[in-house]
Coordinates of C-alpha atoms in Angstrom, one line a residue:
M1 CA 10.6 1.1 12.5
S2 CA 12.7 1.9 9.5
V3 CA 15.2 4.8 9.6
P4 CA 13.3 8.0 8.7
T5 CA 14.4 10.1 5.7
E6 CA 15.9 13.5 6.2
E7 CA 12.6 15.2 5.4
L8 CA 10.9 13.8 8.5
K9 CA 11.3 15.4 12.0
L10 CA 11.5 13.0 14.9
E11 CA 12.0 12.9 18.6
I12 CA 14.9 10.7 19.9
V13 CA 13.8 8.9 23.1
N14 CA 16.0 6.8 25.4
A15 CA 14.2 3.4 25.7
A16 CA 15.2 2.8 29.4
T17 CA 14.1 6.2 30.8
G18 CA 11.5 7.4 28.3
K19 CA 13.2 10.8 28.3
S20 CA 13.8 12.9 25.2
L21 CA 17.2 13.9 23.8
G22 CA 17.9 17.6 23.3
A23 CA 20.4 20.4 23.7
K24 CA 21.4 21.4 27.3
G25 CA 21.5 25.0 26.2
A26 CA 20.0 26.9 23.3
A27 CA 19.1 24.9 20.2
A28 CA 21.3 27.0 17.9
T29 CA 24.4 27.0 20.0
D30 CA 27.3 24.5 20.4
G31 CA 27.1 22.5 23.6
P32 CA 26.4 19.2 25.3
L33 CA 23.4 17.0 24.7
V34 CA 21.2 15.6 27.5
V35 CA 18.0 13.6 28.0
R36 CA 15.2 15.1 30.0
A37 CA 11.5 14.6 30.7
V38 CA 9.1 16.7 28.7
A39 CA 6.7 18.7 30.9
A40 CA 3.1 18.3 29.9
D41 CA 2.5 22.1 30.2
G42 CA 5.9 23.1 28.7
P43 CA 7.4 23.2 25.2
G44 CA 7.4 20.0 23.2
P45 CA 10.3 17.7 22.8
E46 CA 13.2 18.8 20.6
Q47 CA 13.2 17.3 17.1
W48 CA 15.9 15.9 14.9
Q49 CA 16.4 14.9 11.2
L50 CA 18.6 12.2 9.7
A51 CA 20.4 13.1 6.6
P52 CA 22.2 10.2 4.8
V53 CA 25.9 10.8 4.1
V54 CA 26.6 11.1 0.3
L55 CA 29.8 9.4 -0.9
A56 CA 32.4 11.5 -2.6
K57 CA 31.8 9.6 -5.9
G58 CA 28.1 10.2 -5.6
G59 CA 25.2 8.1 -4.3
F60 CA 24.9 6.6 -0.9
E61 CA 26.5 3.8 1.0
P62 CA 24.8 0.6 -0.1
D63 CA 24.5 -1.2 3.2
D64 CA 26.2 0.3 6.2
Q65 CA 24.6 3.7 5.6
A66 CA 25.9 6.6 7.8
Y67 CA 23.8 9.6 8.8
V68 CA 24.3 13.1 10.0
I69 CA 21.8 13.8 12.8
R70 CA 20.7 17.5 12.7
H71 CA 18.7 19.6 15.1
A72 CA 15.4 20.4 13.2
T73 CA 15.3 24.0 14.3
G74 CA 18.8 24.9 15.5
G75 CA 20.7 23.3 12.6
K76 CA 23.5 21.9 14.8
V77 CA 24.5 18.2 14.4
F78 CA 25.6 15.4 16.6
D79 CA 29.4 15.6 17.2
D80 CA 31.8 13.3 18.9
P81 CA 34.6 15.4 20.4
A82 CA 36.6 12.3 21.4
G83 CA 37.3 13.9 24.8
K84 CA 38.1 12.0 27.9
D85 CA 34.5 11.8 29.1
R86 CA 33.2 11.0 25.6
A87 CA 30.3 13.3 26.2
L88 CA 28.1 13.8 23.1
R89 CA 27.6 17.4 21.9
Q90 CA 26.1 19.4 19.1
A91 CA 28.2 21.5 16.8
A92 CA 28.2 23.2 13.4
A93 CA 28.1 20.8 10.5
A94 CA 31.5 20.2 8.7
A95 CA 31.4 18.5 5.4
G96 CA 32.9 15.0 5.4
K97 CA 33.8 15.1 9.1
K98 CA 33.8 11.5 10.3
A99 CA 33.1 12.4 13.9
Q100 CA 29.7 13.8 12.8
Q101 CA 28.6 10.6 11.1
W102 CA 26.5 7.9 12.8
H103 CA 25.2 4.4 12.1
V104 CA 21.6 3.5 13.1
V105 CA 21.7 -0.2 14.1
P106 CA 18.5 -2.1 14.9
V107 CA 18.5 -4.0 18.2
E108 CA 18.0 -7.6 17.3
G109 CA 14.7 -9.0 18.5
E110 CA 13.4 -5.6 19.8
V111 CA 11.2 -4.0 17.2
G112 CA 11.6 -0.2 16.9
L113 CA 14.7 0.1 19.1
Y114 CA 18.2 1.1 17.8
F115 CA 21.8 1.6 18.8
I116 CA 23.2 5.0 17.6
E117 CA 26.8 4.1 16.7
S118 CA 29.7 6.4 16.0
A119 CA 31.2 5.9 12.5
T120 CA 34.7 6.5 13.9
D121 CA 35.2 3.8 16.5
G122 CA 31.9 1.9 16.9
F123 CA 31.1 3.3 20.3
V124 CA 27.3 3.9 21.0
L125 CA 25.2 6.5 22.7
D126 CA 24.6 5.8 26.4
L127 CA 23.6 7.8 29.5
G128 CA 25.9 9.3 32.1
E129 CA 25.2 10.4 35.7
T130 CA 21.9 12.2 36.1
G131 CA 22.2 15.9 37.0
A132 CA 19.8 18.7 37.9
D133 CA 19.5 19.9 34.3
G134 CA 19.3 16.5 32.7
T135 CA 21.3 13.3 32.1
P136 CA 24.3 13.8 29.8
V137 CA 24.6 11.6 26.7
V138 CA 28.0 9.8 26.4
L139 CA 29.6 7.3 24.1
R140 CA 30.5 3.8 25.5
A141 CA 31.4 0.4 24.1
Y142 CA 28.5 -1.9 23.2
D143 CA 26.9 -3.6 26.2
D144 CA 24.1 -6.0 25.1
S145 CA 22.7 -6.0 28.6
S146 CA 22.5 -2.2 28.9
K147 CA 19.0 -0.9 28.4
T148 CA 20.2 2.7 28.4
Q149 CA 22.0 2.1 25.0
R150 CA 18.7 1.6 23.2
W151 CA 16.9 4.4 21.5
R152 CA 13.5 4.9 19.9
F153 CA 12.6 7.3 17.1
V154 CA 9.2 9.0 17.4
T155 CA 8.0 10.8 14.3
A156 CA 6.3 14.2 14.5
E157 CA 2.6 14.5 13.9
P158 CA 1.8 14.6 10.1
E159 CA 1.4 18.0 8.6
R160 CA -2.0 17.4 6.9
T161 CA -3.7 20.0 4.8
S162 CA -7.3 20.5 3.7
D163 CA -8.6 21.7 0.3
L164 CA -11.9 23.5 -0.2
V165 CA -14.8 21.3 -1.1
L166 CA -15.8 21.5 -4.7
R167 CA -19.5 21.0 -5.4
F168 CA -21.7 19.8 -8.3
K169 CA -25.4 20.7 -8.8
H170 CA -28.0 18.3 -10.1
L171 CA -29.8 19.0 -13.5
D172 CA -32.6 17.1 -15.1
H173 CA -32.8 17.3 -18.9
W174 CA -35.7 17.0 -21.4
N175 CA -34.6 13.5 -22.6
G176 CA -34.6 12.0 -19.1
R177 CA -30.8 12.2 -18.7
R178 CA -29.2 13.8 -15.7
S179 CA -26.0 15.8 -15.3
W180 CA -24.0 17.4 -12.6
P181 CA -22.1 20.5 -13.7
L182 CA -19.6 22.1 -11.3
V183 CA -21.1 25.0 -9.3
R184 CA -19.4 28.2 -10.3
S185 CA -17.3 29.6 -7.5
G186 CA -14.9 32.4 -7.0
A187 CA -12.7 30.0 -5.1
L188 CA -11.8 28.1 -8.3
R189 CA -9.4 28.9 -11.2
P190 CA -8.2 26.7 -14.1
A191 CA -4.8 25.3 -13.4
P192 CA -3.1 22.4 -15.4
G193 CA -0.8 21.6 -12.5
A194 CA -3.4 21.7 -9.7
A195 CA -3.2 19.6 -6.6
P196 CA -5.5 16.6 -6.4
S197 CA -9.1 17.6 -5.8
F198 CA -12.4 15.8 -6.0
S199 CA -16.0 16.9 -6.1
D200 CA -18.4 16.4 -3.3
M201 CA -20.0 12.9 -2.9
L202 CA -23.1 12.2 -5.1
L203 CA -25.6 9.4 -5.1
V204 CA -25.7 8.4 -8.8
L205 CA -27.3 4.9 -8.8
E206 CA -29.9 3.6 -6.3
R207 CA -28.8 0.0 -6.7
F208 CA -26.0 -2.2 -5.3
G209 CA -26.5 -0.9 -1.8
T210 CA -27.0 -2.5 1.6
D211 CA -30.5 -1.0 2.0
K212 CA -33.5 -3.1 1.1
A213 CA -34.6 -0.7 -1.7
A214 CA -31.0 -0.9 -3.2
G215 CA -30.8 -4.7 -3.2
E216 CA -29.7 -5.6 0.3
W217 CA -26.2 -6.6 -0.9
E218 CA -24.0 -8.4 1.6
A219 CA -20.6 -9.8 1.0
K220 CA -20.4 -13.5 1.8
G221 CA -17.3 -14.6 -0.1
V222 CA -13.8 -13.2 -0.6
N223 CA -13.7 -9.5 -1.5
R224 CA -10.2 -8.5 -2.4
V225 CA -9.3 -5.2 -4.0
P226 CA -9.6 -5.0 -7.8
G227 CA -6.5 -3.4 -9.2
Q228 CA -4.1 -5.4 -7.1
P229 CA -2.1 -8.3 -8.7
G230 CA -4.3 -11.4 -8.9
W231 CA -7.4 -9.7 -7.5
W232 CA -10.5 -11.9 -6.9
S233 CA -14.0 -11.3 -5.7
G234 CA -16.6 -13.6 -4.2
V235 CA -20.4 -13.9 -3.6
G236 CA -22.0 -10.6 -2.6
A237 CA -19.0 -8.5 -3.6
R238 CA -19.4 -5.2 -5.5
F239 CA -16.6 -3.5 -7.4
L240 CA -15.6 -1.6 -10.5
A241 CA -14.3 -3.3 -13.7
D242 CA -13.9 -2.4 -17.4
T243 CA -16.3 -5.0 -18.8
T244 CA -16.1 -3.7 -22.4
G245 CA -12.5 -2.7 -22.9
S246 CA -13.6 0.9 -23.4
G247 CA -11.3 2.3 -20.7
R248 CA -14.4 3.1 -18.5
H249 CA -15.1 1.1 -15.4
D250 CA -18.6 -0.2 -14.8
V251 CA -20.4 -1.3 -11.7
V252 CA -20.3 -5.1 -11.2
G253 CA -21.9 -7.3 -8.4
L254 CA -21.8 -11.0 -7.8
R255 CA -25.1 -12.8 -7.0
P256 CA -25.2 -16.6 -6.0
V257 CA -27.8 -17.5 -8.6
K258 CA -27.7 -14.7 -11.2
G259 CA -24.0 -14.6 -11.3
A260 CA -22.3 -11.3 -12.3
V261 CA -24.7 -8.3 -12.9
T262 CA -23.6 -4.9 -14.1
S263 CA -24.7 -1.3 -14.7
S264 CA -22.6 0.2 -17.4
S265 CA -20.9 3.6 -17.1
H266 CA -22.4 6.4 -19.2
G267 CA -19.0 8.1 -19.3
D268 CA -20.2 11.2 -17.4
G269 CA -19.9 9.8 -13.8
T270 CA -23.3 8.1 -13.9
F271 CA -24.4 4.5 -14.6
E272 CA -27.4 2.8 -16.3
E273 CA -30.4 2.7 -14.1
D274 CA -31.1 -1.0 -14.8
E275 CA -28.7 -3.8 -14.1
R276 CA -28.2 -6.6 -16.6
V277 CA -26.7 -10.1 -16.3
L278 CA -23.0 -9.9 -17.3
H279 CA -22.0 -13.6 -16.7
K280 CA -24.2 -16.6 -15.7
P281 CA -21.8 -19.2 -14.3
A282 CA -22.2 -22.9 -15.0
H283 CA -23.1 -23.5 -11.3
N284 CA -24.4 -21.2 -8.6
L285 CA -21.6 -19.2 -7.1
A286 CA -20.4 -20.6 -3.7
A287 CA -18.6 -18.7 -1.0
E288 CA -15.4 -20.5 -1.8
D289 CA -15.5 -19.5 -5.5
L290 CA -13.3 -16.7 -6.9
W291 CA -14.3 -14.4 -9.8
T292 CA -12.2 -11.9 -11.8
L293 CA -12.2 -10.1 -15.1
A294 CA -8.9 -9.9 -17.0
D295 CA -7.4 -9.7 -20.5
V296 CA -6.2 -13.3 -20.4
T297 CA -4.8 -13.7 -24.0
G298 CA -3.4 -10.2 -24.5
D299 CA -5.8 -9.3 -27.3
G300 CA -7.2 -6.3 -25.4
E301 CA -10.5 -8.0 -24.7
P302 CA -11.6 -8.9 -21.2
A303 CA -12.5 -12.4 -20.2
V304 CA -14.2 -13.8 -17.1
V305 CA -12.2 -16.2 -15.0
V306 CA -13.9 -18.2 -12.3
V307 CA -12.2 -20.6 -9.9
T308 CA -14.8 -23.1 -8.8
G309 CA -14.8 -26.4 -7.0
D310 CA -13.8 -28.4 -10.1
G311 CA -11.1 -26.0 -11.4
V312 CA -10.7 -22.9 -13.4
R313 CA -13.3 -21.8 -16.0
V314 CA -12.6 -19.1 -18.6
A315 CA -15.2 -17.3 -20.7
A316 CA -14.5 -14.9 -23.6
K317 CA -16.9 -12.0 -24.2
G318 CA -19.8 -12.8 -26.6
A319 CA -21.2 -10.6 -29.4
D320 CA -23.9 -9.2 -27.1
G321 CA -21.3 -8.0 -24.6
A322 CA -22.1 -10.7 -22.1
F323 CA -19.9 -13.7 -21.1
P324 CA -21.1 -17.3 -21.3
A325 CA -20.7 -19.9 -18.6
G326 CA -17.2 -20.7 -19.7
E327 CA -15.2 -23.8 -20.4
L328 CA -13.2 -25.7 -17.8
A329 CA -9.6 -24.5 -18.7
V330 CA -7.8 -26.6 -16.1
K331 CA -8.9 -29.2 -13.5
A332 CA -6.8 -27.6 -10.7
F333 CA -6.7 -24.7 -8.3
G334 CA -10.3 -25.5 -7.2
H335 CA -11.7 -26.2 -3.7
N336 CA -12.9 -29.7 -4.4
K337 CA -10.6 -32.6 -3.6
T338 CA -10.4 -33.6 -7.3
A339 CA -9.1 -30.1 -8.1
G340 CA -6.5 -30.0 -5.4
S341 CA -8.4 -28.8 -2.3
W342 CA -7.4 -25.2 -2.6
L343 CA -8.8 -23.0 0.2
V344 CA -9.4 -19.2 0.1
D345 CA -8.0 -18.7 3.6
R346 CA -4.8 -20.7 3.0
H347 CA -3.8 -20.7 -0.7
P348 CA -3.4 -17.5 -2.7
R349 CA -3.9 -17.8 -6.5
F350 CA -2.8 -15.4 -9.2
L351 CA -3.4 -14.6 -12.8
A352 CA -0.2 -13.2 -14.2
D353 CA 2.1 -13.1 -17.2
T354 CA 5.0 -15.0 -15.7
T355 CA 6.9 -15.4 -19.0
G356 CA 6.5 -12.0 -20.7
D357 CA 4.6 -13.4 -23.7
G358 CA 1.5 -11.3 -23.1
R359 CA -0.7 -14.2 -22.0
L360 CA -1.8 -14.7 -18.4
D361 CA -0.8 -17.9 -16.5
L362 CA -2.3 -19.5 -13.4
V363 CA -0.1 -19.5 -10.3
G364 CA -1.0 -20.7 -6.8
C365 CA 0.8 -21.2 -3.5
H366 CA -0.5 -24.5 -1.9
D367 CA 0.7 -26.2 1.3
D368 CA 3.7 -27.8 -0.5
G369 CA 4.8 -24.8 -2.6
V370 CA 4.2 -23.0 -5.9
W371 CA 2.2 -24.5 -8.7
I372 CA 2.0 -23.0 -12.2
S373 CA -0.2 -23.7 -15.3
L374 CA 1.2 -21.9 -18.3
Q375 CA -1.0 -20.7 -21.2
D376 CA 0.1 -21.5 -24.7
E377 CA -0.5 -19.7 -28.0
D378 CA -3.8 -21.5 -28.5
G379 CA -5.2 -20.2 -25.2
T380 CA -4.9 -23.6 -23.5
F381 CA -3.7 -23.9 -20.0
A382 CA -1.2 -26.7 -19.2
T383 CA -2.1 -29.6 -16.9
L384 CA -0.2 -29.4 -13.6
G385 CA 2.8 -31.5 -13.2
E386 CA 3.5 -34.1 -10.5
E387 CA 5.7 -31.8 -8.4
P388 CA 5.4 -28.1 -7.5
A389 CA 7.5 -25.6 -9.5
L390 CA 9.1 -24.5 -6.2
R391 CA 8.9 -26.0 -2.8
A392 CA 8.6 -22.6 -1.0
F393 CA 6.1 -19.9 -0.3
G394 CA 3.6 -22.5 0.8
Q395 CA 1.7 -22.9 4.1
G396 CA 3.2 -26.3 5.0
E397 CA 6.2 -26.4 7.2
Q398 CA 8.4 -27.9 4.4
A399 CA 7.5 -25.0 2.2
G400 CA 8.2 -22.3 4.7
G401 CA 5.0 -22.0 6.8
W402 CA 3.6 -19.0 4.9
L403 CA 0.3 -17.8 6.3
L404 CA -2.2 -15.8 4.2
D405 CA -3.1 -13.3 6.8
R406 CA 0.6 -12.7 7.9
H407 CA 2.8 -13.2 4.9
P408 CA 1.8 -11.4 1.6
R409 CA 3.2 -12.8 -1.6
F410 CA 3.6 -11.2 -5.0
L411 CA 4.6 -11.9 -8.6
A412 CA 6.8 -9.0 -9.9
D413 CA 9.6 -8.4 -12.3
T414 CA 12.4 -7.4 -10.0
T415 CA 15.2 -7.6 -12.6
G416 CA 13.6 -6.0 -15.7
D417 CA 14.0 -9.2 -17.8
G418 CA 10.3 -9.4 -18.5
R419 CA 9.8 -12.5 -16.3
L420 CA 8.0 -12.5 -13.0
D421 CA 9.8 -13.4 -9.9
L422 CA 8.3 -14.6 -6.6
V423 CA 8.5 -12.1 -3.7
G424 CA 7.2 -12.6 -0.2
C425 CA 7.3 -10.9 3.2
H426 CA 7.9 -13.6 5.9
D427 CA 8.6 -13.2 9.6
D428 CA 12.2 -12.3 9.1
G429 CA 11.9 -10.0 6.0
V430 CA 11.6 -10.1 2.2
W431 CA 12.4 -13.3 0.3
V432 CA 12.9 -13.4 -3.5
S433 CA 13.0 -16.3 -5.9
L434 CA 14.2 -15.3 -9.4
R435 CA 12.9 -16.9 -12.5
D436 CA 15.5 -17.9 -15.1
E437 CA 15.4 -18.1 -18.9
D438 CA 14.2 -21.7 -18.8
G439 CA 11.2 -20.8 -16.6
A440 CA 12.5 -22.3 -13.4
F441 CA 12.5 -20.5 -10.1
G442 CA 15.8 -20.3 -8.2
E443 CA 16.3 -21.0 -4.5
P444 CA 14.6 -18.3 -2.4
A445 CA 17.0 -15.8 -0.8
L446 CA 16.4 -13.4 2.1
V447 CA 17.2 -10.0 0.5
L448 CA 16.0 -7.6 3.1
G449 CA 15.4 -7.7 6.9
E450 CA 12.3 -5.5 6.8
F451 CA 8.6 -5.7 6.1
G452 CA 8.2 -8.9 8.3
T453 CA 6.4 -9.7 11.5
A454 CA 9.7 -9.6 13.4
Q455 CA 10.0 -5.9 12.4
G456 CA 6.5 -5.0 13.5
W457 CA 4.5 -5.8 10.4
T458 CA 2.0 -7.9 12.2
S459 CA -0.5 -8.8 9.5
A460 CA -1.3 -8.3 5.8
A461 CA -4.5 -6.4 6.7
E462 CA -3.0 -4.0 9.3
H463 CA 0.1 -3.3 7.2
P464 CA -0.6 -3.5 3.4
R465 CA 2.5 -3.9 1.2
F466 CA 2.8 -3.2 -2.5
L467 CA 5.4 -3.9 -5.2
V468 CA 5.2 -0.9 -7.6
R469 CA 7.4 1.5 -9.6
T470 CA 7.5 4.8 -7.7
T471 CA 9.5 6.2 -10.6
A472 CA 8.0 5.5 -14.1
D473 CA 11.2 4.1 -15.7
G474 CA 12.7 2.5 -12.6
P475 CA 12.7 -1.0 -11.1
V476 CA 9.8 -2.1 -8.8
D477 CA 10.1 -0.9 -5.2
I478 CA 8.4 -2.1 -2.0
V479 CA 5.9 0.4 -0.5
G480 CA 4.3 -0.5 2.8
F481 CA 1.9 1.0 5.3
G482 CA 4.0 0.3 8.4
P483 CA 3.6 0.9 12.1
Q484 CA 4.9 4.5 11.9
G485 CA 3.8 5.4 8.4
I486 CA 4.8 4.8 4.8
T487 CA 8.0 2.8 4.4
V488 CA 9.8 2.4 1.0
S489 CA 12.6 0.1 -0.1
R490 CA 13.9 1.0 -3.5
G491 CA 14.5 -1.8 -6.0
R492 CA 18.0 -2.3 -7.3
G493 CA 16.9 -4.0 -10.5
D494 CA 18.7 -7.3 -9.6
G495 CA 16.2 -9.0 -7.4
T496 CA 17.3 -7.1 -4.3
F497 CA 16.2 -4.0 -2.5
G498 CA 17.9 -1.1 -0.8
P499 CA 17.5 -0.2 2.9
A500 CA 14.0 0.5 4.0
Q501 CA 13.2 4.1 4.9
L502 CA 10.3 5.8 6.6
V503 CA 9.4 8.4 4.0
L504 CA 6.0 9.7 5.3
N505 CA 4.8 10.0 8.9
D506 CA 1.2 9.2 8.1
Y507 CA -1.2 6.3 7.2
G508 CA 0.3 4.0 9.8
T509 CA -1.1 2.6 13.0
A510 CA 0.8 5.2 15.0
Q511 CA -1.4 7.8 13.3
G512 CA -4.6 5.9 14.0
W513 CA -5.1 4.0 10.7
T514 CA -6.6 0.6 11.3
P515 CA -8.0 -2.1 8.9
E516 CA -11.2 -2.2 10.8
K517 CA -12.0 1.4 10.0
H518 CA -9.9 2.6 7.1
L519 CA -9.0 1.6 3.5
R520 CA -5.6 2.4 2.0
F521 CA -4.5 2.1 -1.6
L522 CA -1.9 3.1 -4.1
A523 CA -3.3 4.7 -7.3
D524 CA -2.2 7.2 -9.9
V525 CA -4.6 10.0 -9.0
T526 CA -2.9 12.7 -11.0
G527 CA -2.2 10.8 -14.2
D528 CA 1.6 11.5 -14.1
G529 CA 2.5 7.8 -14.2
T530 CA 3.6 7.5 -10.6
P531 CA 1.5 6.0 -7.8
D532 CA -0.1 8.3 -5.1
I533 CA -1.3 7.2 -1.7
V534 CA -5.1 7.2 -1.2
G535 CA -6.6 6.7 2.3
F536 CA -10.2 6.5 3.2
G537 CA -9.9 7.9 6.8
D538 CA -12.1 9.3 9.5
E539 CA -12.8 12.7 8.0
G540 CA -12.9 11.6 4.3
V541 CA -10.4 10.8 1.6
W542 CA -6.8 11.7 2.0
V543 CA -4.2 11.8 -0.9
S544 CA -0.5 12.0 -0.7
R545 CA 0.9 12.8 -4.1
G546 CA 3.8 10.7 -5.4
L547 CA 6.9 12.7 -6.1
G548 CA 8.9 9.8 -7.7
E549 CA 12.0 8.2 -6.3
G550 CA 10.0 6.6 -3.4
R551 CA 8.9 10.0 -2.0
F552 CA 5.4 11.3 -1.2
E553 CA 3.9 14.7 -0.1
Q554 CA 2.1 15.2 3.2
A555 CA -1.5 14.2 3.1
Q556 CA -4.2 16.4 1.7
L557 CA -7.9 16.0 2.4
V558 CA -9.5 15.9 -1.1
C559 CA -13.1 14.7 -0.3
R560 CA -15.2 15.1 2.8
G561 CA -17.1 11.9 2.2
F562 CA -16.5 8.2 2.2
G563 CA -15.1 8.4 5.7
H564 CA -15.7 6.6 9.0
N565 CA -16.9 9.6 11.0
D566 CA -20.6 10.4 11.0
D567 CA -20.1 13.7 9.3
A568 CA -18.2 12.0 6.5
G569 CA -20.9 9.4 5.8
A570 CA -20.3 6.8 8.5
W571 CA -18.8 4.3 6.0
R572 CA -17.9 0.9 7.3
V573 CA -15.2 -1.4 5.9
D574 CA -17.3 -4.6 6.3
R575 CA -20.4 -3.2 4.6
H576 CA -19.3 -0.4 2.2
P577 CA -16.6 -1.2 -0.4
R578 CA -14.9 1.8 -1.8
F579 CA -12.6 2.1 -4.8
V580 CA -10.5 4.4 -7.0
A581 CA -11.4 3.8 -10.7
D582 CA -11.8 5.7 -13.9
I583 CA -15.5 5.7 -14.6
T584 CA -15.4 8.4 -17.3
G585 CA -12.5 7.3 -19.6
D586 CA -10.7 10.6 -19.2
G587 CA -7.6 9.0 -17.7
R588 CA -8.2 10.2 -14.2
V589 CA -9.4 7.9 -11.4
D590 CA -12.6 8.9 -9.5
L591 CA -13.8 7.9 -6.0
V592 CA -16.7 5.3 -6.0
G593 CA -18.4 3.8 -2.9
F594 CA -21.2 1.4 -2.4
G595 CA -23.3 2.8 0.5
G596 CA -26.6 1.9 2.0
P597 CA -28.8 3.6 -0.7
G598 CA -26.6 2.8 -3.6
V599 CA -23.5 3.9 -5.6
Y600 CA -21.9 7.2 -4.7
V601 CA -19.3 9.0 -6.9
A602 CA -16.9 11.9 -6.3
R603 CA -15.4 13.1 -9.6
N604 CA -11.7 13.7 -10.0
L605 CA -11.1 17.4 -10.9
F606 CA -7.3 17.2 -11.0
R607 CA -5.8 19.4 -13.8
R608 CA -9.1 21.2 -14.2
F609 CA -9.3 23.6 -11.2
R610 CA -7.2 24.8 -8.4
T611 CA -8.7 26.2 -5.2
R612 CA -7.6 29.8 -4.4

């Protein structure tokens, strides 16, 4: 687990005994610290907060960060009196006092365990002789064989809140149109700075559902999340995409024979009753094919890109708003042997502007490394060379042994030079390969020992990771849904990242979030330019508003629908895709889900109303 930020309260537990650290006397008085068992019918364990030490010149220590460890209720801090017995005590905080500063050092090879080291002489917290009122905590020299020198941080339960449910009513009009105005309520008032709120869940289209009457849709191919870098979908997938360039997202589904079919957004939260064919591929879609919609040339118009067996086909939008079968742009990246034998469960492929010229290029990670096909000014993709662009980030042993389900890989500008670098989370942490002015990738470097399987990030599905700017004008940061909650590592703008910190005690496996039951995204719900956390949980949809600088508010329940529990709709990850997308063009993302009977919508009411 990453070191928690000072906002989070946590229990400090001795790994050898399982007992909790606390004050021997009253929480607000000076005195020794002990570990003791917490009685099931008694008060809960005492809690602490870690405040990073600020340097005199401003800012924080770049690597060997020191902390003041403060009692969450009493306000006293860890203090090393340097007495003969070296017994740890708590005392009033004194600015700049070295004896009150501590390093939190991960135990190598033991996920979630730490040494708590004195900043004065490097001694670490250990246990003394057990007494009637607890076991005293003392400082001793490092002993790698001593289990009592290992400590675990246990975060407090998240402080979630619930907003009132805002409801629409259904109106039928003389011209056959329908609308859903918000029901008047004394619980509402206009408020430009309101917290995130959504309407109740409404069935707006009786198509694209799993029920027989709604089309019996079933995902048979890849179904990755639109909105993420290099998103692709496969046969049976349903999702939201801006098919016209209007700023509104339409409903899109992929059929094996018909191809892509769509129901366009009306701009009021509803969609056309009848579906139309959006794109008829040259061949029937297979389970191995990948489909996406993107502005490939930078002209503001979307194009369909399909990765088929024989390569990559690109189709520009026609005058009728539909997309033709498309021309074969490059005979590579496909699943047939003649196109390189690329497999969906082994070889990630991306569409990304790697050079900063506004045009999207094709990038893929094969067994032997990274392959790139650049797009030129004429819209032509280059033929692949004889050798990969970089012999790394591939599944083969010689390229690092990167596995799709364990090691997420990204293309992101980590330096601000307009060129995309390669970033990946391997077993031992985060690796980065910078792209130079000539377009070549440098030798990968391990820049951060976090976000890897060795630190408890067991799989890409269980622990999603994102590269995003948590501050609008800052470098890209790493945001991950870790074992204990949301972990953030701030980008330094030079291809490296700062120490990982646990910034929110929610949305992690410790709080019950699992990929089999729940969906978790990053999306700008409030329209302020910074990402917020969106989680489709048991009770409904939770949002943690982004505060910038890598920080997030505690979770708020914003919609009592789209959740796993029966009273929240009994939505299932393997049957009912759910998304955050702007379906009205008002600049605010809405909640959209594909249930059994069809398409459900919950409108975003942020900046319109605040609940009293």
